[in-house]
């Protein structure tokens, strides 16, 4: 028999406590203080009544900034020639999933300019993305990949009005672009955040996913400084606010309605959002947009060095207390670096007193300076710090590095403890100087460190290598000095890199 009582039992009180906490969790973040009373079941039942406290919401902020967010529709033109792999004679809009695709691919279409012997054809496509106004006169920020190859750009505002626009400038290295509405008027616009956002801060993404304009999602900043291999200046914010195809170029807002990033990419095995998105930080976007507005292109500082990361082994071999900085593998000819006396083997530790974390960080720091800026570069050279002044140049479109040394000649040399056989580079046509690797033991130390047949050792222990004898001498000297590894500068094909070869048998 079940017995009832007006007085709650011990187990019943416990259930009320859990239920109260659960009800609060469903309520979200509430303003003001909330008192909980558990003296009777009747009071507990009141928790199911409508709450008078204001629930935390982004609605006011979104209502304020959403009119500045736009959809971007782009007509693109891709000229197709007659190179290997080109598909000729296809009707416009015919896709590979069409039942007629194979027919037209094989036989072409009579009279079409894409057929053989008719020269290149033009294919037109449509792309769409997002963007946002940053000025009242119609400047819009978006992604480079949204407007790339554009022949016609339309900006669609939140109220559905379509405006003609033109591309002012693009920057493929950061995937940013600036466009301007040509029939300008007093457009609502937003501003970039002045302060750095933090991991755990709220983020609200507004954009045009899958063509669904005016879509708002929310989350937090999950991480900072992400390098996803998109370009030389990767420094993305990772966010978990859902973004999808079509969100590209749209803004990521903080809780105050300031733009903290430009949504650019997602990590997705499925093609849709899985909670990992990437946004270009506001500070990067501001610098790039300002340059595009002033010059129509991005003007960056240029140091003129080829660099690589400093590993723990490399740091140990050159006497650094920790693995940091950027190791110079080659200063480029007639570059600001070479004119300032920066040499291969130098490790760049800081710029104007700001520590350089790694090779990517150096690229970002130098790019942030305008050309003709004089900076103090702190180097690690021969076991001590050296400061040189460098007058930065303007980053060219292409960078070329070469190495020319004087020659030498001698016989083959075997370094059995390291699994290497060396020959003079000039004796086998591998260059004027250096020691070329003719044989590598697959189980030896050299092979483990990535040395391969045909690689040319240019320096060993900071000393120029004229031939195999110099490598052997440098290794013996490093072993006698009690070093754990020796730093080798190695040319592989057209690239030059440093690696640390462990010493001892």
Coordinates of C-alpha atoms in Angstrom, one line a residue:
X1 CA 0.0 0.0 0.0
X2 CA 1.3 3.5 -0.9
X3 CA 1.0 6.1 1.7
X4 CA 0.7 9.8 1.1
X5 CA 1.7 12.7 3.3
X6 CA 1.6 16.5 3.2
X7 CA 5.2 16.5 4.5
X8 CA 7.7 15.6 1.9
X9 CA 9.8 12.5 2.5
X10 CA 13.6 12.7 2.5
X11 CA 13.8 11.2 -1.0
X12 CA 11.1 13.6 -2.3
X13 CA 13.0 16.6 -1.1
X14 CA 16.1 15.4 -2.9
X15 CA 14.0 15.1 -6.1
X16 CA 12.8 18.7 -5.7
X17 CA 16.3 19.9 -5.4
X18 CA 17.4 18.2 -8.6
X19 CA 14.3 19.4 -10.4
X20 CA 14.9 23.0 -9.4
X21 CA 18.5 22.9 -10.6
X22 CA 17.3 21.4 -13.9
X23 CA 14.7 24.1 -14.3
X24 CA 17.4 26.8 -13.9
X25 CA 19.5 25.2 -16.5
X26 CA 16.7 25.3 -19.0
X27 CA 16.2 29.0 -18.1
X28 CA 19.6 30.0 -19.5
X29 CA 21.4 33.0 -18.1
X30 CA 19.0 35.2 -16.1
X31 CA 19.4 38.8 -15.0
X32 CA 19.2 39.6 -11.3
X33 CA 19.1 37.2 -8.3
X34 CA 16.9 34.1 -8.0
X35 CA 15.9 32.7 -4.6
X36 CA 15.1 29.0 -4.2
X37 CA 12.7 27.9 -1.5
X38 CA 12.2 24.2 -0.8
X39 CA 10.0 24.3 2.3
X40 CA 6.9 22.7 0.6
X41 CA 5.9 20.9 -2.6
X42 CA 3.6 23.8 -3.4
X43 CA 6.6 26.2 -3.7
X44 CA 8.4 23.7 -6.0
X45 CA 5.4 23.7 -8.3
X46 CA 5.7 27.4 -8.8
X47 CA 9.0 26.9 -10.7
X48 CA 6.9 25.8 -13.7
X49 CA 5.2 29.1 -13.9
X50 CA 6.3 31.8 -16.4
X51 CA 9.5 33.5 -15.3
X52 CA 9.6 37.3 -15.0
X53 CA 13.4 37.6 -15.3
X54 CA 14.9 38.7 -18.6
X55 CA 16.7 35.8 -20.4
X56 CA 20.1 36.7 -21.9
X57 CA 19.7 37.2 -25.6
X58 CA 21.6 38.5 -28.7
X59 CA 18.4 39.8 -30.2
X60 CA 19.0 43.5 -29.6
X61 CA 22.5 43.3 -30.9
X62 CA 21.6 41.3 -33.9
X63 CA 18.7 43.7 -34.7
X64 CA 21.3 46.6 -34.6
X65 CA 24.0 45.0 -36.8
X66 CA 22.1 42.8 -39.2
X67 CA 21.2 45.5 -41.7
X68 CA 25.0 45.9 -42.4
X69 CA 25.4 42.3 -43.4
X70 CA 24.8 41.5 -47.1
X71 CA 24.7 38.6 -49.5
X72 CA 27.0 38.7 -52.5
X73 CA 26.2 37.2 -55.8
X74 CA 28.9 36.9 -58.4
X75 CA 29.1 35.9 -62.0
X76 CA 32.4 34.4 -62.9
X77 CA 34.3 33.7 -66.1
X78 CA 36.7 30.9 -66.5
X79 CA 38.5 30.8 -69.9
X80 CA 39.1 27.3 -71.0
X81 CA 41.9 26.6 -73.5
X82 CA 42.9 23.4 -75.3
X83 CA 45.5 22.1 -72.8
X84 CA 45.6 18.6 -71.5
X85 CA 42.5 17.8 -69.5
X86 CA 40.4 20.6 -71.0
X87 CA 36.8 19.8 -71.8
X88 CA 35.7 21.3 -75.1
X89 CA 32.4 21.9 -76.8
X90 CA 30.1 21.6 -73.8
X91 CA 26.9 23.6 -73.7
X92 CA 26.8 26.3 -71.0
X93 CA 25.6 24.9 -67.7
X94 CA 26.1 21.3 -68.6
X95 CA 27.4 19.5 -65.5
X96 CA 29.2 16.1 -65.1
X97 CA 26.0 14.5 -63.6
X98 CA 24.0 15.3 -66.8
X99 CA 23.1 12.3 -68.9
X100 CA 24.4 14.2 -72.0
X101 CA 27.7 15.1 -70.4
X102 CA 29.7 12.2 -71.9
X103 CA 28.1 12.7 -75.3
X104 CA 29.1 16.3 -75.6
X105 CA 32.5 15.7 -74.0
X106 CA 33.2 13.1 -76.7
X107 CA 31.6 14.7 -79.8
X108 CA 31.3 18.4 -78.9
X109 CA 28.5 20.7 -80.0
X110 CA 28.3 21.9 -83.6
X111 CA 29.0 25.6 -84.0
X112 CA 30.1 26.1 -80.5
X113 CA 33.2 28.2 -79.9
X114 CA 34.5 25.5 -77.5
X115 CA 34.9 22.9 -80.3
X116 CA 38.3 22.0 -81.5
X117 CA 40.1 24.5 -83.7
X118 CA 38.0 27.3 -82.4
X119 CA 40.3 28.7 -79.7
X120 CA 39.5 29.1 -76.0
X121 CA 36.0 29.1 -74.7
X122 CA 34.4 31.1 -71.9
X123 CA 32.5 29.4 -69.2
X124 CA 30.3 31.4 -66.9
X125 CA 29.3 30.3 -63.4
X126 CA 27.6 31.8 -60.4
X127 CA 29.0 32.1 -56.9
X128 CA 27.5 33.5 -53.7
X129 CA 28.8 34.4 -50.3
X130 CA 28.5 37.0 -47.6
X131 CA 29.9 40.4 -46.7
X132 CA 29.4 43.4 -44.6
X133 CA 29.4 47.2 -44.9
X134 CA 32.3 49.0 -43.2
X135 CA 31.4 52.5 -44.4
X136 CA 28.3 54.6 -45.2
X137 CA 29.4 55.1 -48.8
X138 CA 29.2 51.4 -49.6
X139 CA 32.6 49.7 -49.0
X140 CA 32.0 46.0 -48.3
X141 CA 34.4 43.4 -46.9
X142 CA 34.2 39.8 -48.2
X143 CA 36.5 36.9 -49.1
X144 CA 38.8 36.8 -52.1
X145 CA 37.5 33.3 -53.1
X146 CA 33.9 34.8 -53.2
X147 CA 34.7 37.4 -55.9
X148 CA 37.7 35.7 -57.6
X149 CA 37.4 35.8 -61.5
X150 CA 34.2 38.0 -61.1
X151 CA 32.8 39.7 -64.2
X152 CA 29.7 40.9 -62.4
X153 CA 29.1 41.5 -58.7
X154 CA 25.8 42.2 -57.0
X155 CA 25.3 43.1 -53.3
X156 CA 22.0 42.2 -51.8
X157 CA 21.1 44.1 -48.6
X158 CA 19.0 42.8 -45.7
X159 CA 15.8 44.2 -47.1
X160 CA 16.3 42.4 -50.4
X161 CA 17.5 45.4 -52.5
X162 CA 20.1 44.5 -55.1
X163 CA 23.0 46.9 -55.9
X164 CA 25.7 46.8 -58.5
X165 CA 29.2 46.6 -57.1
X166 CA 32.8 46.6 -58.3
X167 CA 35.9 44.9 -56.9
X168 CA 38.3 47.4 -55.4
X169 CA 41.0 45.0 -54.6
X170 CA 41.8 41.5 -53.5
X171 CA 44.5 39.7 -51.4
X172 CA 44.7 36.0 -52.1
X173 CA 47.4 35.6 -49.3
X174 CA 44.8 36.3 -46.6
X175 CA 41.7 35.5 -48.7
X176 CA 40.2 39.0 -48.2
X177 CA 38.6 41.3 -50.7
X178 CA 37.1 44.8 -50.8
X179 CA 34.1 45.7 -53.1
X180 CA 32.1 48.9 -53.4
X181 CA 28.5 49.5 -54.2
X182 CA 28.4 51.8 -57.1
X183 CA 25.0 53.3 -56.5
X184 CA 26.0 54.4 -53.0
X185 CA 23.9 56.0 -50.3
X186 CA 23.9 56.1 -46.6
X187 CA 24.4 52.4 -45.8
X188 CA 24.3 51.0 -42.3
X189 CA 27.7 49.8 -41.4
X190 CA 29.7 48.1 -38.6
X191 CA 33.2 48.5 -37.1
X192 CA 36.0 46.2 -36.3
X193 CA 36.7 45.5 -32.6
X194 CA 39.6 47.5 -31.1
X195 CA 40.5 44.8 -28.5
X196 CA 41.7 41.3 -29.0
X197 CA 39.1 38.6 -28.5
X198 CA 39.7 35.8 -26.1
X199 CA 39.2 32.1 -26.1
X200 CA 35.8 31.5 -24.5
X201 CA 34.3 34.9 -25.7
X202 CA 30.9 34.8 -27.3
X203 CA 30.8 35.0 -31.1
X204 CA 27.8 35.6 -33.4
X205 CA 28.0 34.8 -37.1
X206 CA 25.6 36.4 -39.5
X207 CA 25.6 35.5 -43.2
X208 CA 24.1 33.7 -46.2
X209 CA 24.6 29.9 -45.7
X210 CA 23.3 27.9 -48.7
X211 CA 21.6 31.1 -50.0
X212 CA 19.6 31.5 -46.8
X213 CA 20.3 35.2 -46.3
X214 CA 20.1 36.8 -42.8
X215 CA 21.0 33.6 -40.9
X216 CA 22.3 34.1 -37.4
X217 CA 24.2 31.5 -35.3
X218 CA 26.1 31.8 -32.0
X219 CA 28.9 30.1 -30.2
X220 CA 32.3 30.8 -28.6
X221 CA 35.8 31.4 -29.7
X222 CA 37.3 27.9 -29.4
X223 CA 41.0 28.7 -30.1
X224 CA 43.3 31.4 -31.5
X225 CA 46.3 31.4 -33.9
X226 CA 45.2 28.4 -36.0
X227 CA 47.3 27.6 -39.0
X228 CA 45.2 25.6 -41.5
X229 CA 47.6 25.8 -44.5
X230 CA 45.6 28.3 -46.4
X231 CA 48.4 30.8 -46.8
X232 CA 51.6 32.3 -45.5
X233 CA 49.9 34.5 -43.0
X234 CA 47.5 32.0 -41.4
X235 CA 46.4 33.2 -37.9
X236 CA 42.8 32.1 -37.7
X237 CA 40.3 32.3 -34.9
X238 CA 38.6 29.0 -34.4
X239 CA 34.9 29.3 -33.7
X240 CA 32.1 26.9 -33.0
X241 CA 29.2 29.1 -34.2
X242 CA 27.9 27.1 -37.1
X243 CA 29.0 28.4 -40.5
X244 CA 28.5 26.7 -43.8
X245 CA 28.9 27.3 -47.5
X246 CA 27.7 30.8 -48.3
X247 CA 28.9 32.2 -44.9
X248 CA 32.3 33.0 -46.5
X249 CA 33.1 36.7 -46.1
X250 CA 30.5 37.3 -43.5
X251 CA 31.2 38.9 -40.1
X252 CA 31.8 37.2 -36.7
X253 CA 30.6 39.6 -34.0
X254 CA 31.3 39.8 -30.3
X255 CA 28.5 40.4 -27.8
X256 CA 28.9 44.1 -28.3
X257 CA 28.2 44.0 -32.0
X258 CA 31.8 44.7 -33.1
X259 CA 33.4 42.6 -35.9
X260 CA 36.1 40.3 -34.4
X261 CA 36.6 38.3 -37.6
X262 CA 35.7 37.5 -41.2
X263 CA 34.3 34.0 -41.6
X264 CA 36.4 32.1 -44.1
X265 CA 36.5 28.3 -43.8
X266 CA 35.2 25.3 -42.0
X267 CA 36.7 21.9 -41.1
X268 CA 34.1 19.4 -42.3
X269 CA 34.3 15.7 -43.3
X270 CA 30.7 15.9 -44.3
X271 CA 30.5 19.2 -46.1
X272 CA 28.4 20.9 -43.4
X273 CA 29.2 22.4 -40.1
X274 CA 30.6 20.2 -37.4
X275 CA 31.4 23.0 -35.0
X276 CA 34.9 23.9 -36.3
X277 CA 35.0 27.1 -38.3
X278 CA 37.7 29.6 -39.0
X279 CA 37.6 33.4 -39.1
X280 CA 40.3 36.0 -40.1
X281 CA 41.0 38.1 -37.0
X282 CA 39.9 41.7 -37.0
X283 CA 43.4 43.2 -36.7
X284 CA 44.5 41.3 -39.9
X285 CA 41.3 42.3 -41.8
X286 CA 41.7 46.0 -40.8
X287 CA 45.3 46.2 -42.1
X288 CA 44.5 44.4 -45.4
X289 CA 41.3 46.4 -46.0
X290 CA 43.1 49.7 -45.3
X291 CA 45.7 48.9 -47.9
X292 CA 43.1 47.7 -50.4
X293 CA 41.2 51.0 -50.0
X294 CA 44.3 53.1 -50.4
X295 CA 46.2 51.2 -53.0
X296 CA 43.9 48.7 -54.6
X297 CA 46.4 46.0 -53.4
X298 CA 48.1 45.0 -50.2
X299 CA 51.6 46.6 -49.8
X300 CA 53.7 44.6 -47.3
X301 CA 57.1 44.9 -45.9
X302 CA 59.8 42.5 -47.3
X303 CA 62.8 41.1 -45.6
X304 CA 64.0 38.8 -48.3
X305 CA 65.0 35.5 -46.6
X306 CA 64.1 31.9 -47.0
X307 CA 63.4 30.5 -43.5
X308 CA 62.5 27.3 -41.7
X309 CA 61.4 26.4 -38.2
X310 CA 63.9 25.8 -35.3
X311 CA 63.5 22.3 -33.9
X312 CA 64.7 21.2 -30.5
X313 CA 67.6 19.4 -32.2
X314 CA 68.6 22.5 -34.2
X315 CA 68.3 24.7 -31.1
X316 CA 70.6 22.3 -29.2
X317 CA 73.1 22.3 -32.1
X318 CA 73.4 26.1 -32.2
X319 CA 73.3 26.7 -28.5
X320 CA 69.8 28.2 -28.1
X321 CA 68.1 27.5 -24.8
X322 CA 64.8 26.7 -26.4
X323 CA 63.4 26.1 -29.9
X324 CA 62.1 29.4 -31.1
X325 CA 62.8 32.0 -33.9
X326 CA 63.2 31.5 -37.6
X327 CA 66.3 29.9 -39.1
X328 CA 67.6 31.6 -42.3
X329 CA 68.4 29.1 -45.0
X330 CA 69.1 31.6 -47.7
X331 CA 69.1 35.4 -47.9
X332 CA 67.8 36.4 -51.3
X333 CA 70.0 38.3 -53.7
X334 CA 69.8 42.1 -53.5
X335 CA 67.2 41.8 -50.7
X336 CA 67.0 44.0 -47.6
X337 CA 68.3 41.1 -45.6
X338 CA 71.4 40.5 -47.7
X339 CA 72.2 44.2 -47.8
X340 CA 72.0 44.3 -44.0
X341 CA 74.4 41.4 -43.6
X342 CA 72.0 38.7 -42.6
X343 CA 73.6 35.3 -43.4
X344 CA 72.5 31.7 -44.0
X345 CA 72.5 30.0 -40.6
X346 CA 71.4 33.1 -38.6
X347 CA 68.4 32.6 -36.4
X348 CA 66.0 35.6 -36.2
X349 CA 64.9 35.9 -32.6
X350 CA 63.0 39.2 -32.6
X351 CA 61.8 42.2 -34.6
X352 CA 61.9 45.6 -32.8
X353 CA 62.1 43.7 -29.5
X354 CA 59.0 41.5 -30.3
X355 CA 59.9 37.9 -29.9
X356 CA 59.6 35.7 -33.1
X357 CA 57.9 32.5 -32.2
X358 CA 58.5 30.6 -35.4
X359 CA 58.8 31.0 -39.2
X360 CA 55.1 31.8 -39.7
X361 CA 55.3 34.4 -36.9
X362 CA 58.2 36.1 -38.6
X363 CA 56.3 36.3 -41.9
X364 CA 53.3 37.9 -40.2
X365 CA 55.4 40.4 -38.2
X366 CA 57.4 41.6 -41.3
X367 CA 54.2 41.8 -43.4
X368 CA 52.7 44.2 -40.8
X369 CA 55.3 46.8 -41.5
X370 CA 55.0 49.2 -44.5
X371 CA 58.0 49.2 -47.0
X372 CA 60.9 51.5 -46.2
X373 CA 60.5 50.9 -42.4
X374 CA 63.8 50.5 -40.6
X375 CA 63.5 47.7 -38.0
X376 CA 65.9 46.2 -35.5
X377 CA 66.4 42.5 -36.2
X378 CA 67.9 40.4 -33.4
X379 CA 69.9 37.4 -34.6
X380 CA 71.5 34.4 -33.0
X381 CA 74.9 34.0 -34.6
X382 CA 77.9 31.9 -33.5
X383 CA 76.4 31.5 -30.0
X384 CA 75.6 35.1 -29.3
X385 CA 73.0 37.7 -30.1
X386 CA 73.6 40.3 -32.8
X387 CA 71.3 43.2 -33.7
X388 CA 71.2 44.5 -37.3
X389 CA 69.1 47.3 -38.7
X390 CA 67.2 46.4 -41.9
X391 CA 65.4 48.9 -44.2
X392 CA 62.5 46.8 -45.4
X393 CA 61.5 46.7 -49.0
X394 CA 58.2 46.0 -50.7
X395 CA 57.2 42.4 -51.0
X396 CA 57.5 41.4 -54.7
X397 CA 55.1 39.0 -56.4
X398 CA 57.7 36.3 -56.7
X399 CA 60.8 35.7 -54.7
X400 CA 63.9 34.0 -56.0
X401 CA 66.9 32.6 -54.1
X402 CA 70.1 31.2 -55.4
X403 CA 73.3 29.9 -54.0
X404 CA 76.7 30.2 -55.7
X405 CA 79.9 28.9 -54.1
X406 CA 83.5 28.4 -55.2
X407 CA 84.5 24.8 -56.1
X408 CA 86.7 22.1 -54.8
X409 CA 87.6 18.5 -55.8
X410 CA 88.5 15.4 -53.9
X411 CA 87.6 11.7 -53.7
X412 CA 84.5 9.9 -52.3
X413 CA 84.3 9.7 -48.5
X414 CA 82.4 7.2 -46.4
X415 CA 80.9 8.2 -43.0
X416 CA 79.9 4.8 -41.8
X417 CA 78.7 5.9 -38.4
X418 CA 76.1 8.1 -40.1
X419 CA 75.2 5.9 -43.1
X420 CA 76.6 8.3 -45.7
X421 CA 78.9 8.3 -48.7
X422 CA 79.9 11.7 -50.0
X423 CA 81.5 12.9 -53.2
X424 CA 82.6 16.4 -54.3
X425 CA 79.7 18.2 -55.8
X426 CA 81.8 19.5 -58.7
X427 CA 82.9 16.0 -59.6
X428 CA 79.4 14.8 -60.3
X429 CA 77.9 18.0 -61.8
X430 CA 75.9 18.9 -58.6
X431 CA 77.4 22.4 -58.2
X432 CA 80.6 24.2 -57.9
X433 CA 81.1 23.3 -54.2
X434 CA 79.7 21.2 -51.4
X435 CA 79.5 17.5 -50.8
X436 CA 76.9 15.5 -52.6
X437 CA 75.4 12.4 -51.0
X438 CA 76.0 9.5 -53.3
X439 CA 74.8 6.7 -51.0
X440 CA 72.5 6.6 -48.0
X441 CA 72.1 3.6 -45.6
X442 CA 68.3 3.2 -45.1
X443 CA 68.9 2.3 -41.5
X444 CA 71.4 5.0 -40.7
X445 CA 71.1 8.3 -38.8
X446 CA 71.3 10.3 -42.0
X447 CA 68.3 8.5 -43.5
X448 CA 66.3 8.9 -40.3
X449 CA 66.9 12.7 -40.5
X450 CA 65.6 12.9 -44.0
X451 CA 68.9 13.0 -46.0
X452 CA 68.6 11.5 -49.4
X453 CA 70.8 10.5 -52.3
X454 CA 71.5 13.6 -54.5
X455 CA 71.3 16.1 -51.6
X456 CA 74.2 18.5 -51.4
X457 CA 75.7 19.5 -48.0
X458 CA 76.6 23.2 -48.2
X459 CA 77.5 23.9 -44.6
X460 CA 78.4 21.8 -41.6
X461 CA 78.6 23.3 -38.1
X462 CA 78.4 26.8 -39.6
X463 CA 81.4 26.3 -41.9
X464 CA 81.2 26.3 -45.7
X465 CA 81.7 22.9 -47.2
X466 CA 84.0 22.7 -50.3
X467 CA 84.0 18.9 -50.3
X468 CA 83.5 15.7 -48.3
X469 CA 86.6 16.3 -46.2
X470 CA 85.1 19.5 -44.7
X471 CA 82.0 17.5 -43.5
X472 CA 84.2 14.9 -41.9
X473 CA 86.3 17.5 -40.2
X474 CA 83.3 19.5 -38.9
X475 CA 81.7 16.3 -37.5
X476 CA 85.0 15.4 -35.7
X477 CA 85.3 18.9 -34.2
X478 CA 81.7 18.8 -33.0
X479 CA 82.2 15.4 -31.3
X480 CA 85.3 16.6 -29.6
X481 CA 83.4 19.7 -28.3
X482 CA 80.9 17.4 -26.7
X483 CA 77.9 18.5 -28.9
X484 CA 74.9 16.2 -29.3
X485 CA 74.2 17.2 -32.9
X486 CA 75.7 19.1 -35.8
X487 CA 73.8 21.5 -37.9
X488 CA 73.9 20.8 -41.7
X489 CA 72.7 23.1 -44.4
X490 CA 71.5 21.0 -47.2
X491 CA 70.3 21.7 -50.8
X492 CA 67.6 19.3 -52.1
X493 CA 66.6 20.1 -55.6
X494 CA 65.8 23.8 -55.7
X495 CA 65.2 24.2 -52.0
X496 CA 67.7 24.7 -49.1
X497 CA 67.1 23.7 -45.5
X498 CA 68.9 23.1 -42.2
X499 CA 68.8 19.9 -40.2
X500 CA 70.5 18.6 -37.1
X501 CA 72.4 15.3 -37.5
X502 CA 72.8 13.5 -34.1
X503 CA 76.4 12.8 -33.2
X504 CA 78.0 9.6 -31.8
X505 CA 77.9 6.0 -32.8

